[in-house]
Amino acid sequence: GNEYEATYPKRAKGLVKNGRARFVNENTICLACPPENIMEDKIMENKEIIIDETTGEVTETEKSVLYTLDYALGQLEEVRANSLGFAAEVRETLASLNYDGPGDIGAQAGAQALEALIKEQFETYNKLIDFYTDMIADLKKEREETAKDDRTQYMDFVKDCVGKSKNGLLPDFEKLWKVMNN
């Protein structure tokens, strides 16, 4: 029976879709009583769904698996490829502008709009490059820390072996290290 302020249409449709409200008229919804379980606290899965456009095959992968050094480098390569494609499109657009001289206001406005678009696009590219560069730095730092921990644990293992050796026979530690890290 209470009347509340307006909400966004998308939220209203979502409330109706999830059974939390019903439409009273075209622009008004009536909220249902609160559900026993809270629907907004859905735990999102840490998965990415990939749909192959040619075959329609759907695959799910864990997101944590995606964030690797190879992934970040691949994304940087994709940014580079996209920027080359964008540059080609800009050249085509510039070639298609019919410039009739200093008084051609339409061509000038088109060129100014193109200039603004180019600035925005390359600002986006720079932000993506910064993001993936930071990701690479974080992944490299994490890898170095893991390698340092591995070396420390291995050295502890070597010390234990040397300390427990009674007859002086020890394994080839260099060979063991190479086998463990390949």
XYZ file of C-alpha atoms in Angstrom:
182
model
C 0.000 0.000 0.000
C 3.007 2.336 0.180
C 3.912 4.453 -2.801
C 7.620 4.859 -3.583
C 9.621 7.057 -5.901
C 10.394 6.065 -9.471
C 13.038 3.503 -10.378
C 14.859 2.764 -13.592
C 12.801 0.903 -16.217
C 15.444 -1.811 -16.485
C 15.287 -2.451 -12.712
C 11.475 -2.497 -12.788
C 11.508 -5.065 -15.603
C 14.059 -7.124 -13.671
C 11.888 -7.074 -10.539
C 8.898 -8.265 -12.558
C 10.967 -10.901 -14.360
C 12.263 -12.311 -11.045
C 8.787 -12.395 -9.505
C 9.503 -9.580 -7.046
C 6.839 -7.283 -8.568
C 3.975 -7.155 -11.044
C 2.757 -4.469 -13.418
C -0.308 -2.564 -12.194
C -0.439 -0.379 -15.296
C 1.943 0.600 -18.079
C 4.176 2.771 -15.870
C 3.559 1.346 -12.391
C 4.627 -1.824 -10.639
C 3.487 -3.299 -7.357
C 6.226 -4.849 -5.222
C 5.570 -8.333 -3.896
C 6.325 -9.214 -0.305
C 10.027 -9.882 0.365
C 11.073 -13.376 -0.668
C 12.408 -15.876 1.830
C 15.726 -15.987 0.054
C 17.381 -12.798 -1.121
C 17.615 -12.916 -4.885
C 20.068 -10.022 -5.293
C 22.829 -11.884 -3.459
C 23.490 -14.327 -6.278
C 27.059 -15.523 -6.239
C 28.512 -15.072 -9.671
C 30.445 -17.949 -11.106
C 34.053 -17.342 -11.979
C 33.584 -18.648 -15.516
C 33.678 -17.222 -18.985
C 31.343 -18.634 -21.613
C 32.754 -18.672 -25.136
C 30.518 -19.342 -28.137
C 32.218 -20.333 -31.383
C 30.441 -18.273 -34.051
C 31.079 -20.780 -36.829
C 30.041 -24.001 -35.080
C 27.857 -22.611 -32.290
C 29.832 -24.698 -29.791
C 29.681 -23.395 -26.214
C 32.661 -23.784 -23.881
C 33.129 -22.646 -20.296
C 36.519 -21.786 -18.849
C 37.562 -20.670 -15.400
C 38.480 -16.981 -15.452
C 41.470 -17.498 -13.201
C 42.927 -19.751 -15.900
C 42.593 -16.975 -18.458
C 44.668 -14.423 -16.587
C 48.085 -15.649 -17.578
C 51.081 -14.025 -19.171
C 50.108 -15.519 -22.542
C 46.579 -14.125 -22.187
C 47.824 -10.595 -21.415
C 50.330 -10.670 -24.277
C 47.592 -11.917 -26.611
C 45.332 -9.064 -25.559
C 48.113 -6.560 -26.242
C 48.522 -8.086 -29.695
C 44.766 -7.735 -30.234
C 44.917 -4.036 -29.259
C 47.747 -3.582 -31.777
C 45.779 -5.329 -34.522
C 42.650 -3.293 -33.736
C 44.618 -0.047 -33.859
C 46.000 -0.964 -37.291
C 42.489 -1.733 -38.528
C 41.215 1.541 -37.081
C 44.031 3.465 -38.800
C 43.047 1.894 -42.135
C 39.409 2.894 -41.606
C 40.492 6.469 -40.815
C 42.538 6.617 -44.027
C 39.512 5.409 -46.014
C 37.260 7.983 -44.371
C 39.738 10.790 -45.043
C 39.964 9.745 -48.679
C 36.180 9.804 -48.972
C 35.848 13.362 -47.649
C 35.170 15.676 -50.584
C 36.969 18.890 -49.730
C 35.885 21.758 -51.974
C 38.193 24.415 -50.576
C 38.403 26.750 -47.563
C 34.668 27.511 -47.543
C 33.575 23.844 -47.303
C 32.078 23.811 -43.787
C 30.718 20.263 -44.106
C 34.131 18.747 -44.829
C 35.679 20.790 -41.997
C 33.027 19.562 -39.539
C 33.576 15.988 -40.712
C 37.325 16.338 -40.248
C 36.854 17.778 -36.742
C 34.518 14.933 -35.787
C 37.030 12.427 -37.143
C 39.812 14.099 -35.162
C 37.772 13.809 -31.933
C 37.034 10.142 -32.686
C 40.710 9.416 -33.287
C 41.706 11.053 -29.995
C 39.092 9.072 -28.048
C 40.015 5.803 -29.730
C 43.716 6.163 -29.043
C 43.023 7.197 -25.449
C 41.108 3.921 -25.106
C 43.996 2.003 -26.679
C 46.452 3.641 -24.274
C 44.297 2.720 -21.275
C 44.071 -0.888 -22.482
C 47.820 -1.002 -23.017
C 48.404 0.360 -19.493
C 45.958 -2.179 -18.036
C 47.565 -5.184 -19.740
C 51.079 -3.898 -19.024
C 50.181 -3.682 -15.324
C 48.700 -7.192 -15.513
C 51.939 -8.487 -17.040
C 53.993 -6.796 -14.312
C 51.762 -8.327 -11.608
C 51.971 -11.781 -13.186
C 55.754 -11.537 -13.504
C 56.036 -10.423 -9.863
C 53.804 -13.325 -8.776
C 55.890 -15.751 -10.839
C 59.131 -14.430 -9.300
C 57.711 -14.766 -5.773
C 56.609 -18.327 -6.504
C 60.028 -19.175 -7.938
C 61.701 -17.663 -4.856
C 59.479 -19.785 -2.587
C 60.312 -22.879 -4.682
C 64.047 -22.179 -4.402
C 63.769 -21.658 -0.649
C 61.867 -24.917 -0.188
C 64.367 -26.751 -2.380
C 67.322 -25.387 -0.420
C 65.638 -26.540 2.796
C 65.256 -29.984 1.203
C 68.966 -30.003 0.265
C 69.947 -29.023 3.826
C 67.771 -31.811 5.250
C 69.344 -34.364 2.878
C 72.865 -33.261 3.737
C 72.079 -33.277 7.462
C 70.561 -36.766 7.355
C 73.230 -38.285 5.123
C 75.229 -40.776 7.154
C 77.319 -42.455 4.511
C 78.029 -39.353 2.386
C 75.893 -40.540 -0.539
C 73.780 -37.664 -1.814
C 71.547 -37.309 -4.857
C 72.568 -35.106 -7.790
C 70.775 -31.942 -6.598
C 71.416 -30.021 -9.813
C 69.771 -32.768 -11.869
C 66.817 -32.902 -9.448
C 66.339 -29.130 -9.731
C 66.320 -29.289 -13.527
C 63.778 -32.138 -13.524
C 61.511 -30.256 -11.103
C 61.565 -27.059 -13.179
C 60.897 -28.553 -16.610
